[in-house]
CSV table of C-alpha atoms in Angstrom, one decimal:
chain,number,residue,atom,x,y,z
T,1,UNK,CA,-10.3,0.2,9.4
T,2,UNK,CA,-11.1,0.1,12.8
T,3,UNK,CA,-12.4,3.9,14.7
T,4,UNK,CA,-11.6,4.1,18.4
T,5,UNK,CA,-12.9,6.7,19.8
T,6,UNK,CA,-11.1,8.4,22.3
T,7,UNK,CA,-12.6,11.0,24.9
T,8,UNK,CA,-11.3,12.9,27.9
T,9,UNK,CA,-13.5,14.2,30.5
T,10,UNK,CA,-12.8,17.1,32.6
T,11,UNK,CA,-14.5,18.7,35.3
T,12,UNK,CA,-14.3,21.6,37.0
T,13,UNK,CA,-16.2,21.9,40.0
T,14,UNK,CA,-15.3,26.0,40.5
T,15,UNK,CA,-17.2,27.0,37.6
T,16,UNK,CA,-19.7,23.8,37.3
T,17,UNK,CA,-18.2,22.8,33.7
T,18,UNK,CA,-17.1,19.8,31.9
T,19,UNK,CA,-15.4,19.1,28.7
T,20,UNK,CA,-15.6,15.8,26.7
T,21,UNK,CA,-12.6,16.1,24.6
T,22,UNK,CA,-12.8,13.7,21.8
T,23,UNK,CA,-9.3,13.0,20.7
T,24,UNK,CA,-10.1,9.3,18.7
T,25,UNK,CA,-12.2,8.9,15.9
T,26,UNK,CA,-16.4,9.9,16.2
T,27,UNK,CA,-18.6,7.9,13.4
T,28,UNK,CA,-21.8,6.3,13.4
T,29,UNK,CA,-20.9,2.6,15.1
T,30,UNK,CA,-19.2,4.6,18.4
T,31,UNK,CA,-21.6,7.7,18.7
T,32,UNK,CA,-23.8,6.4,21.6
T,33,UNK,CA,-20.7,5.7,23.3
T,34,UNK,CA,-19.8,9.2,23.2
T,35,UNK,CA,-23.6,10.1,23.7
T,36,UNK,CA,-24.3,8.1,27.1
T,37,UNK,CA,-20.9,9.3,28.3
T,38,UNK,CA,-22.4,12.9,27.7
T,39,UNK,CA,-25.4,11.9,29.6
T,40,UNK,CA,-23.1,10.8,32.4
T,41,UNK,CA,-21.5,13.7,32.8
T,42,UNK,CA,-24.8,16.1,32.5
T,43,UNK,CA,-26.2,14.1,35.6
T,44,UNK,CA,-23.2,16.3,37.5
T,45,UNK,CA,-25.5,19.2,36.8
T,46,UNK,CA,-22.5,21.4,34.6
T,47,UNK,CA,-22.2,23.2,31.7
T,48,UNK,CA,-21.1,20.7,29.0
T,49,UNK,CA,-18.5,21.7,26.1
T,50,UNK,CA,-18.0,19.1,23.2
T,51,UNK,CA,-14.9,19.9,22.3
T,52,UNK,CA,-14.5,18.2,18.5
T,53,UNK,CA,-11.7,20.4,17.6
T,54,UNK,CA,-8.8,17.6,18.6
T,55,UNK,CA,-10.5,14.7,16.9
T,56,UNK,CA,-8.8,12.9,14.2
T,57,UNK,CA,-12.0,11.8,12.4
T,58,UNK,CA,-15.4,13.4,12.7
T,59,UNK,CA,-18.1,11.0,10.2
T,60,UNK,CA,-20.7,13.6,9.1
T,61,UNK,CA,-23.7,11.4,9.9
T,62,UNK,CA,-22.0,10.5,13.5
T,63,UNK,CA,-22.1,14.2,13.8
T,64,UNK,CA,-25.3,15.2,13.0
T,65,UNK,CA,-26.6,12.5,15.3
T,66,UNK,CA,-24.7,13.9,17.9
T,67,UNK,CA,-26.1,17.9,17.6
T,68,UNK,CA,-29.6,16.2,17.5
T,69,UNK,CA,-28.9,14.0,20.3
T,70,UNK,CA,-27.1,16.9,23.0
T,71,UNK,CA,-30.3,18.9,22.4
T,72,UNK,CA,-32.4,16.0,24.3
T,73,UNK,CA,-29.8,15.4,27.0
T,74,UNK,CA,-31.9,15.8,30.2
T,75,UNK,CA,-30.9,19.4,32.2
T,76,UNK,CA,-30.9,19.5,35.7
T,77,UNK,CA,-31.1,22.8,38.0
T,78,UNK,CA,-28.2,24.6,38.2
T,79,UNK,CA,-28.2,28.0,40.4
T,80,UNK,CA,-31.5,28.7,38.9
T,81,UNK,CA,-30.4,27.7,35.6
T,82,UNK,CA,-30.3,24.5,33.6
T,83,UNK,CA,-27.3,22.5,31.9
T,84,UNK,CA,-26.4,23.3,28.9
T,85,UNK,CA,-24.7,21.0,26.5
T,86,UNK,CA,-22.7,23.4,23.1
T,87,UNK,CA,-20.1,21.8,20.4
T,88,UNK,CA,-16.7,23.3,19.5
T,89,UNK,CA,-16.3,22.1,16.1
T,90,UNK,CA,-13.1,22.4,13.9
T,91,UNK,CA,-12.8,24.3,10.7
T,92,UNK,CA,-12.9,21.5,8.8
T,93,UNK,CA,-14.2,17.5,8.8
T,94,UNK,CA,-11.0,15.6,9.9
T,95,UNK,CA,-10.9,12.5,8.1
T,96,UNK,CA,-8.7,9.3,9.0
T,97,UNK,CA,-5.6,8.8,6.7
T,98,UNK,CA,-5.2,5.8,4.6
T,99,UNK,CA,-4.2,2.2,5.7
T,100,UNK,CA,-0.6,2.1,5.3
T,101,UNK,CA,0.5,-0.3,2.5
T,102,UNK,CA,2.3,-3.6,3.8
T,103,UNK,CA,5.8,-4.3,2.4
T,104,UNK,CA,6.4,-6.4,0.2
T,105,UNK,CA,9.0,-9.5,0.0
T,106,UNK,CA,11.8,-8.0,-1.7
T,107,UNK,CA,11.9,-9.3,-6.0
T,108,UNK,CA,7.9,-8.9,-5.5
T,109,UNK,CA,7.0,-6.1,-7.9
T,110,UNK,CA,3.9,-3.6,-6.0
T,111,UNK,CA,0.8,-3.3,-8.1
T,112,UNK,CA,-0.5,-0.3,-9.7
T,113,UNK,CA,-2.5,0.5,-6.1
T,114,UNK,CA,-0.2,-0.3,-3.9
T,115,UNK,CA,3.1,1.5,-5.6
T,116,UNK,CA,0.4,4.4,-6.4
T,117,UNK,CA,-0.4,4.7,-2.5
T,118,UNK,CA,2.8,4.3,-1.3
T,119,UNK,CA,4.4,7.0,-4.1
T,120,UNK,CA,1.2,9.6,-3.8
T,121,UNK,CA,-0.5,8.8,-0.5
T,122,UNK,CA,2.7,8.3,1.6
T,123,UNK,CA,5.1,10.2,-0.5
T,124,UNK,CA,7.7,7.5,0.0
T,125,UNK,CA,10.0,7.9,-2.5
T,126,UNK,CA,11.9,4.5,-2.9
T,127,UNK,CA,8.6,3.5,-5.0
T,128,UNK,CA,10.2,5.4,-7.6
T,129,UNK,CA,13.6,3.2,-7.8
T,130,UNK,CA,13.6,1.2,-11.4
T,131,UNK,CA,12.5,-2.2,-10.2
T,132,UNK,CA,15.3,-5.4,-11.2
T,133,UNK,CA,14.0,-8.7,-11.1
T,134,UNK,CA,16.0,-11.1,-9.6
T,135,UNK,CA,17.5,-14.2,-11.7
């Protein structure tokens, strides 16, 4: 399965903030992506929010990279202050759903995974019909 992940930057140049809204997947393979575009955004000298919360898969190890990374991102001088970099995180890991199943030719019988992912996973009834072979 292939992870994009997606981000959107905003700045606000009233208050000296951005937000890096991650809306695609984060995992191991695209976290310094999301890292240098952090460091990209710092250079503007704002207050950087992570926002996580609108991500549709957050990898564990992708995101303990990234809290250990944001605490190195270089801060510049900001009205005496520095840049600071915090996470929003949501309430739970979001995970990516399962592949959908492929259809079949029609007559093909589905084997046990794929009639148990499309009945369970994917709640699609017509799984459950009796199956007739053709003659």
């Amino acid at each position: 399965m292939e992870h994009t992940l997606r981000v959107l930057v905003r700045i606000d140049t009233k208050t000296s903030s951005a937000c890096l809204e991650v809306r695609g997947c984060l995992v191991p393979e695209n976290c310094p992506d999301l890292l240098e575009i952090l460091r990209h955004t710092a250079t503007l000298g704002a207050h950087v929010v992570i926002n996580l919360t609108k991500a549709r898969h957050l990898a564990a190890t992708a995101l303990d990279d990234l809290m250990l990374q944001a605490d190195r991102i270089p801060s510049l001088p900001l009205d005496g202050g520095h840049t600071t970099v915090s996470v929003q995180l949501p309430a739970r890991l979001p995970v990516c759903p399962p592949p959908r199943v492929q259809a079949q030719a029609p007559g093909v019988p589905l084997g046990n995974v794929q009639a148990f992912e499309l009945a369970f996973l994917h709640r699609d009834t017509a799984v459950l019909s009796p199956f007739i072979p053709r003659r």
